[in-house]
PDB file of C-alpha atoms and ligand atoms in Angstrom:
ATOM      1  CA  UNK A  20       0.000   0.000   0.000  1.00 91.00           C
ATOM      2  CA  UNK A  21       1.794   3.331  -0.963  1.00 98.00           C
ATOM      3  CA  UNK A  22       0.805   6.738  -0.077  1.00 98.00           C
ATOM      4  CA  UNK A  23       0.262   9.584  -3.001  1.00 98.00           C
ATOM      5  CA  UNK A  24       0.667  12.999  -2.290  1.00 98.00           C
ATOM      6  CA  UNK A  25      -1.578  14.983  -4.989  1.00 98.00           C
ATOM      7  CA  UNK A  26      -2.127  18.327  -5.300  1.00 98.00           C
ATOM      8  CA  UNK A  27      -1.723  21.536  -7.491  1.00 97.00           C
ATOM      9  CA  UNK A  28       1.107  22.822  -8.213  1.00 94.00           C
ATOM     10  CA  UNK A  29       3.265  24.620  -5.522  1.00 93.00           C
ATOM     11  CA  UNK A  30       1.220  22.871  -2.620  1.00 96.00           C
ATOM     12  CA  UNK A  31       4.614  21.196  -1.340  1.00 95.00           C
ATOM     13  CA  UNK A  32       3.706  17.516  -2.639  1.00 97.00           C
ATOM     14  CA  UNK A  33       7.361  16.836  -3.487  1.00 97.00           C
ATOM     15  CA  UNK A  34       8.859  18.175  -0.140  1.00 97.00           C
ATOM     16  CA  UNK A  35       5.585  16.718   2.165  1.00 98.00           C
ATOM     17  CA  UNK A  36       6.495  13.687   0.495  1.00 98.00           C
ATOM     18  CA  UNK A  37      10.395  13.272   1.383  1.00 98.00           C
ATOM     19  CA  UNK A  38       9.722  14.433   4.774  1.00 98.00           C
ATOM     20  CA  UNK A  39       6.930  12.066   5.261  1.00 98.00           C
ATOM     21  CA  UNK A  40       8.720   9.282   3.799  1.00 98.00           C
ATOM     22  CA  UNK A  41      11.874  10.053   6.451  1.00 98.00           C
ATOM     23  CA  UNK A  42       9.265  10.026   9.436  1.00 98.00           C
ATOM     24  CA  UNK A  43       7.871   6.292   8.492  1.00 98.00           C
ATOM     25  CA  UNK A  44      11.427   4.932   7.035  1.00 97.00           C
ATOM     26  CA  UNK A  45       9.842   4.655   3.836  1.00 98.00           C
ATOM     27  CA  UNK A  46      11.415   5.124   0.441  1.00 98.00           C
ATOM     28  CA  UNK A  47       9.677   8.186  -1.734  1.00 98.00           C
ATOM     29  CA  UNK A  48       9.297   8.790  -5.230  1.00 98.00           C
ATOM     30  CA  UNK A  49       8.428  11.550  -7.187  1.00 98.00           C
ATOM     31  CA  UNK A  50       6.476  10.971 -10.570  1.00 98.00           C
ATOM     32  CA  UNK A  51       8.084  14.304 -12.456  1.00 97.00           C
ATOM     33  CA  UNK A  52      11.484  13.355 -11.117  1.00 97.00           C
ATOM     34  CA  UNK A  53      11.481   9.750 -12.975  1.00 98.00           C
ATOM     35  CA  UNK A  54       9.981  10.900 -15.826  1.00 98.00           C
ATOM     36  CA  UNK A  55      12.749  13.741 -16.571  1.00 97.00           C
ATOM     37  CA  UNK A  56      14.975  11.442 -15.848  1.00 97.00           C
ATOM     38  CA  UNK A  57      14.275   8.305 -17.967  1.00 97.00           C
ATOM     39  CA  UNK A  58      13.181  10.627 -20.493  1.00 96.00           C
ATOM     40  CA  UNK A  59      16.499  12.590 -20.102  1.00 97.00           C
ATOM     41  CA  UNK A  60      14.439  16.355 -20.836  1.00 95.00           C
ATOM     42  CA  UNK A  61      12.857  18.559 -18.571  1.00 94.00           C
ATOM     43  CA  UNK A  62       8.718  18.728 -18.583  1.00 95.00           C
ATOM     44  CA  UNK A  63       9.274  21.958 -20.400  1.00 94.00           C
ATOM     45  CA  UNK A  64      11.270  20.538 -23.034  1.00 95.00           C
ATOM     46  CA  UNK A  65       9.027  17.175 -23.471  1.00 96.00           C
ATOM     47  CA  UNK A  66       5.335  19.041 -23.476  1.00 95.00           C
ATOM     48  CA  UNK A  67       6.992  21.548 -26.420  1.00 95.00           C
ATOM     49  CA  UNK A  68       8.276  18.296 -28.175  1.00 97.00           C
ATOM     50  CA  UNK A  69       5.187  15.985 -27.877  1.00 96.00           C
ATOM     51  CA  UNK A  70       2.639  18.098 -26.394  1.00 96.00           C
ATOM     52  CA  UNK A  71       0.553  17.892 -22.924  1.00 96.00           C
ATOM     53  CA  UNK A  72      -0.730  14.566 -24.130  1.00 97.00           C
ATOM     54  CA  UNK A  73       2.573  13.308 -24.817  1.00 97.00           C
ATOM     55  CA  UNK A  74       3.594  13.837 -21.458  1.00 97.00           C
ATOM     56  CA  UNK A  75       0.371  12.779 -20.200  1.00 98.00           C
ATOM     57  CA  UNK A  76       1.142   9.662 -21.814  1.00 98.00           C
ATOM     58  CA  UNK A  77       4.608   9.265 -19.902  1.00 98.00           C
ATOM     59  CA  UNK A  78       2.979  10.490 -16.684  1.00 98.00           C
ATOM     60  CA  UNK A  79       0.101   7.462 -17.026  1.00 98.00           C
ATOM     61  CA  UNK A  80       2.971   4.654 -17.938  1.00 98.00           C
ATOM     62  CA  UNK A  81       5.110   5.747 -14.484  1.00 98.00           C
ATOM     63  CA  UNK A  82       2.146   5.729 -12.078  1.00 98.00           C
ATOM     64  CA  UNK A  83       1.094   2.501 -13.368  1.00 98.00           C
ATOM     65  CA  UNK A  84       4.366   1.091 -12.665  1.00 98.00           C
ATOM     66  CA  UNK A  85       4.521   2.438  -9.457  1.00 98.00           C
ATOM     67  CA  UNK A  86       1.295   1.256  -8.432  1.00 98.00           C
ATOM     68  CA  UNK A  87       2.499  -2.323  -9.687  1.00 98.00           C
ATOM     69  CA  UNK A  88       5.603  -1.952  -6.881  1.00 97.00           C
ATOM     70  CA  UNK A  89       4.984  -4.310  -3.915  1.00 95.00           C
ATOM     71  CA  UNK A  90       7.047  -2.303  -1.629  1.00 96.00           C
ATOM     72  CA  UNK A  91       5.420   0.610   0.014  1.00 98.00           C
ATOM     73  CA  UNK A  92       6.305   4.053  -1.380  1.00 98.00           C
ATOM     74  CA  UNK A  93       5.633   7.782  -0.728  1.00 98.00           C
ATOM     75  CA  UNK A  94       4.493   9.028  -4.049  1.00 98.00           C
ATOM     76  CA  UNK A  95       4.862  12.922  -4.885  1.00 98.00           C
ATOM     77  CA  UNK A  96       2.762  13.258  -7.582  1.00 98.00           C
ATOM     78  CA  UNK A  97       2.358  15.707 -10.396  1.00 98.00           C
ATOM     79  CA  UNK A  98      -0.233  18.462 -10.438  1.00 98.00           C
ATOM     80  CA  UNK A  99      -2.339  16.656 -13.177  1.00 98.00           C
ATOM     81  CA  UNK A 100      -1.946  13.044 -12.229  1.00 98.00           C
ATOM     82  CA  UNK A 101      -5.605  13.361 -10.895  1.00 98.00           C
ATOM     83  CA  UNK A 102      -7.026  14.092 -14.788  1.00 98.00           C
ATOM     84  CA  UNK A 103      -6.885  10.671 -16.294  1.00 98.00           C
ATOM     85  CA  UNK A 104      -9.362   7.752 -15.277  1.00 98.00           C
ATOM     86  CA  UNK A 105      -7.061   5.037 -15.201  1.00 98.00           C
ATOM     87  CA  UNK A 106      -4.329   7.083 -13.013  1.00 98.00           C
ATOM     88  CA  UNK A 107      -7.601   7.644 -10.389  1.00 98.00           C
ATOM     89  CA  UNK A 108      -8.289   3.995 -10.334  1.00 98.00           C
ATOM     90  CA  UNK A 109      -4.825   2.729 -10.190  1.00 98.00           C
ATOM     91  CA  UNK A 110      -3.930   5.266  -7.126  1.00 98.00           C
ATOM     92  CA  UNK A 111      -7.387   4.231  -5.693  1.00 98.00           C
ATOM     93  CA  UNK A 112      -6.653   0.593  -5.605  1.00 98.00           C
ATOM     94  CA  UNK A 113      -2.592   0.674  -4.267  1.00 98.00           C
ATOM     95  CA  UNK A 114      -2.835   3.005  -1.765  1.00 98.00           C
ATOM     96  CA  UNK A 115      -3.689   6.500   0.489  1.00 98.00           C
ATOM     97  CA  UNK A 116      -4.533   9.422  -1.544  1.00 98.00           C
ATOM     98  CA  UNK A 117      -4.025  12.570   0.466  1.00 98.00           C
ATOM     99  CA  UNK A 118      -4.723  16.209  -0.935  1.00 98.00           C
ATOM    100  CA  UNK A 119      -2.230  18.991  -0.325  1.00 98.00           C
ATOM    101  CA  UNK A 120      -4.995  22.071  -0.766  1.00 98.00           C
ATOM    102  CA  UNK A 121      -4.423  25.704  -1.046  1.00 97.00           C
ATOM    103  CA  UNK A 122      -6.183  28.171  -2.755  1.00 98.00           C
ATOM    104  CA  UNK A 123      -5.638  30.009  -5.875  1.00 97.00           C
ATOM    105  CA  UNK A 124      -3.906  32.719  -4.088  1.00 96.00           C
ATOM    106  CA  UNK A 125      -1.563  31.471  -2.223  1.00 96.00           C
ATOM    107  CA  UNK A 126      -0.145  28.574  -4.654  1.00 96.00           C
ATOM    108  CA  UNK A 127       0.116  31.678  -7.014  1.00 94.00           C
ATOM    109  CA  UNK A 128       2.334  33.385  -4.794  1.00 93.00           C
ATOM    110  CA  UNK A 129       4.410  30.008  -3.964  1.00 91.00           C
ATOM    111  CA  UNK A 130       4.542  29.145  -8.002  1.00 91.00           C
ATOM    112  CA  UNK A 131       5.948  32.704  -8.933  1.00 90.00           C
ATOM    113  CA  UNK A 132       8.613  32.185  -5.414  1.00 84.00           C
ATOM    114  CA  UNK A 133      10.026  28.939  -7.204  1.00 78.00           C
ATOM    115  CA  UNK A 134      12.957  29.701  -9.235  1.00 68.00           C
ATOM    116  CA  UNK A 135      12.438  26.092 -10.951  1.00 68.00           C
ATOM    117  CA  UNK A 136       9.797  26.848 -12.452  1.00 62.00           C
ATOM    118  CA  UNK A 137      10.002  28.925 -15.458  1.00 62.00           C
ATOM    119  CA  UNK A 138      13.094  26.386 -16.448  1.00 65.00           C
ATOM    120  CA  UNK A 139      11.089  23.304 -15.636  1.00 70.00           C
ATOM    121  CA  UNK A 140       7.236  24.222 -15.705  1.00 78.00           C
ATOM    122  CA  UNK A 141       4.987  24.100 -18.635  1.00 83.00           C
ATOM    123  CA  UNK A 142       2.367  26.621 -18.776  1.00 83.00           C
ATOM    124  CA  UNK A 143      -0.995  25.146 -18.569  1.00 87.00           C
ATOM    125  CA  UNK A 144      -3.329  27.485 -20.717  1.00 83.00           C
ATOM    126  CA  UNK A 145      -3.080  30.400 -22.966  1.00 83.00           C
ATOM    127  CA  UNK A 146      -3.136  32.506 -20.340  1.00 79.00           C
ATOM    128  CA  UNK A 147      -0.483  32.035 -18.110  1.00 81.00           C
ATOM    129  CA  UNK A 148      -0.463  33.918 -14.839  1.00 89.00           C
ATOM    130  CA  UNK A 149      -2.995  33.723 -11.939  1.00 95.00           C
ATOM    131  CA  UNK A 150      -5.642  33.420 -13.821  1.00 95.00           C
ATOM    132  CA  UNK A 151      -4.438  29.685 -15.368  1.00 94.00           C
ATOM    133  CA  UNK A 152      -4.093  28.854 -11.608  1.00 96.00           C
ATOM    134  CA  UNK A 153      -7.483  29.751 -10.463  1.00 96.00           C
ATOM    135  CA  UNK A 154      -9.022  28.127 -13.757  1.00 96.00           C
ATOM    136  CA  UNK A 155      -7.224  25.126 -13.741  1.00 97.00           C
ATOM    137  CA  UNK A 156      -7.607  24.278  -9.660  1.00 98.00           C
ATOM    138  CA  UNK A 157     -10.846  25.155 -10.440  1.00 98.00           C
ATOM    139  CA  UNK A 158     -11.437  22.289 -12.982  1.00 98.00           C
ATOM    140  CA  UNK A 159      -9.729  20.090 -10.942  1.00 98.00           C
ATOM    141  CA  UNK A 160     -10.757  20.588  -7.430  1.00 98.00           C
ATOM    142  CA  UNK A 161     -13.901  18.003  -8.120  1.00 98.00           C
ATOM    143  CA  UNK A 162     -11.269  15.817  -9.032  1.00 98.00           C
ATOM    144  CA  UNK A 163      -8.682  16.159  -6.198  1.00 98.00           C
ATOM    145  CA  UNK A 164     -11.886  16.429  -3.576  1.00 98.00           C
ATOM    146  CA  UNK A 165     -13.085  12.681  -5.012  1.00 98.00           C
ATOM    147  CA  UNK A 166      -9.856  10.931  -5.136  1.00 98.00           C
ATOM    148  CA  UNK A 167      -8.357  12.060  -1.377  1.00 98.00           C
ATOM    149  CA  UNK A 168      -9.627  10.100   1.698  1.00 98.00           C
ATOM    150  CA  UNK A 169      -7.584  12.653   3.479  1.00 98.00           C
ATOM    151  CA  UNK A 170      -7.181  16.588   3.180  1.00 98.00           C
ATOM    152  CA  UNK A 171      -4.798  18.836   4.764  1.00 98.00           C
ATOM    153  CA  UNK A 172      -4.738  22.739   3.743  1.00 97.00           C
ATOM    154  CA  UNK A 173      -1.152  24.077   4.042  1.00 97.00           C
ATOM    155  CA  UNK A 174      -1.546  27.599   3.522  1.00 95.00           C
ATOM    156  CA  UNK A 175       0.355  29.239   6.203  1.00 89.00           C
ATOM    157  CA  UNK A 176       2.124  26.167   7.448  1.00 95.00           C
ATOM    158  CA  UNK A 177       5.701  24.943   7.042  1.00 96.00           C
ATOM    159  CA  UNK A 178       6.074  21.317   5.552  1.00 97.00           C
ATOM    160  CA  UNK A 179       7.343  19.861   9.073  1.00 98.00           C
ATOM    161  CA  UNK A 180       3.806  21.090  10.145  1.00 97.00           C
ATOM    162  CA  UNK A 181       1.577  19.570   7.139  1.00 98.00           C
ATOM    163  CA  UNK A 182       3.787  15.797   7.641  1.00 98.00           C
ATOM    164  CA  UNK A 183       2.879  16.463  12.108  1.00 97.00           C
ATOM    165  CA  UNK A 184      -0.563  16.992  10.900  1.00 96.00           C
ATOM    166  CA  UNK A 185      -0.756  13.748   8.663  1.00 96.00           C
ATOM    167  CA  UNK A 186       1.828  11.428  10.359  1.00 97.00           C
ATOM    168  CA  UNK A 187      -0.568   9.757  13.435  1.00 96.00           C
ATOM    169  CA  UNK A 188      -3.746   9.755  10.325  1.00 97.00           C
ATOM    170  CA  UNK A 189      -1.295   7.784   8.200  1.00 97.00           C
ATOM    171  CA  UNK A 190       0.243   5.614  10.809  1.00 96.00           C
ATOM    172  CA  UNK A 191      -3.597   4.479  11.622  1.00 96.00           C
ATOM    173  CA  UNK A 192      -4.067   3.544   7.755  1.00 95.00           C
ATOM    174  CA  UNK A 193      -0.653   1.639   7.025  1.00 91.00           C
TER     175      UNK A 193
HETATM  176  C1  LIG B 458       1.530  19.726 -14.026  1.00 51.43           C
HETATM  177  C2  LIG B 458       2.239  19.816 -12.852  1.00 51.43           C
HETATM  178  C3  LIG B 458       3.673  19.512 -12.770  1.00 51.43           C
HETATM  179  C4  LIG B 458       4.127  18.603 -13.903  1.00 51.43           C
HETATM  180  C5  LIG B 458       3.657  19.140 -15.223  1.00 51.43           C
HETATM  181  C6  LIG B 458       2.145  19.289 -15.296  1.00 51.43           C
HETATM  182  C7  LIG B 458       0.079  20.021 -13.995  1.00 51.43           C
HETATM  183  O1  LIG B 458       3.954  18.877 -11.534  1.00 51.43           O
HETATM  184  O2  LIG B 458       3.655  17.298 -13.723  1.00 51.43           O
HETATM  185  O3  LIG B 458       4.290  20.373 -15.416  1.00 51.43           O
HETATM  186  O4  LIG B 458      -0.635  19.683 -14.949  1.00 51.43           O
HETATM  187  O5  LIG B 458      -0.378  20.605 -12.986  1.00 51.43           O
HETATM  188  P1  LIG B 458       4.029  19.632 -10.110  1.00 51.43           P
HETATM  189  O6  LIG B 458       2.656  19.653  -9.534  1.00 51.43           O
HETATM  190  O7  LIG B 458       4.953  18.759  -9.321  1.00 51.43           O
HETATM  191  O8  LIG B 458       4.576  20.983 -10.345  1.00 51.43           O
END
């Protein structure tokens, strides 16, 4: 049984994840990590080259072989793991799904403090800016809200405080 961090972008999945991992001795993953790496290119660089579906494609192949793993994992997800089916199902039937939330706002504010991001980050829509952030999180919220059995909101709180908030909920569950 692993556990999957999802979330929108800038919610702290990747750094929740490797700090939760340490606290139950667990080895983490992170879904964007392996598929840069096997792919040898950067999201950027593989969404201008085969296009959001492309990468979809990639992002779909690496969750279902993580999900096929027998040892339990911490699982930082990407933002838009959530938007195909089969990724749903397969997360739903190997393991916890918890939901980093934040609003619009503030994930806004923690995108735009990331220096990674223009380098490594696809834009999402058109538009670009906050207003991609509040459209897309709100397309996806039904999404995130069906597939977590667990939320925390970490607006305002460090990642030591989000892992103290989830740590006793996931050591009830594993
Ligand atoms: C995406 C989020 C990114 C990455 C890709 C697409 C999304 O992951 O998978 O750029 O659709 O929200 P992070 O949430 O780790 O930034």
């Amino acid at each position: 049984m692993h556990v999957y961090l999802i979330g929108y972008r800038g919610s702290g999945k990747s750094t929740v994840a490797r700090l939760l991992a340490s606290a139950i001795q667990w080895p983490m993953v992170d879904t964007d990590e392996i598929i840069e790496t096997t792919s040898n290119q950067s999201i950027r660089d593989i969404f201008a080259a085969e296009g959001e579906a492309g990468f979809r494609d990639r992002e779909e192949a690496v969750i279902h072989e993580i999900a096929s793993r027998t040892s339990p994992t911490v699982v930082a997800t990407g933002g838009g793991a959530i938007l195909r089916a089969g990724n749903r199902q397969r997360m739903e039937e190997s393991g916890l799904r918890i939901w980093l939330q934040a609003s619009a706002e503030f994930l806004y504010r923690r995108i735009c403090g990331d220096q990674s991001t223009d380098a490594r980050r696809p834009n999402l829509s058109d538009q670009g800016g906050f207003s991609e952030v509040a459209e897309i999180l709100a397309a996806r919220r039904p999404l995130y809200e069906q597939l977590a059995q667990k939320t925390v909101d970490t607006e305002h709180k460090t990642p030591d405080e989000v892992v103290a908030e989830l740590l006793d909920w996931v050591k009830s569950k594993v």
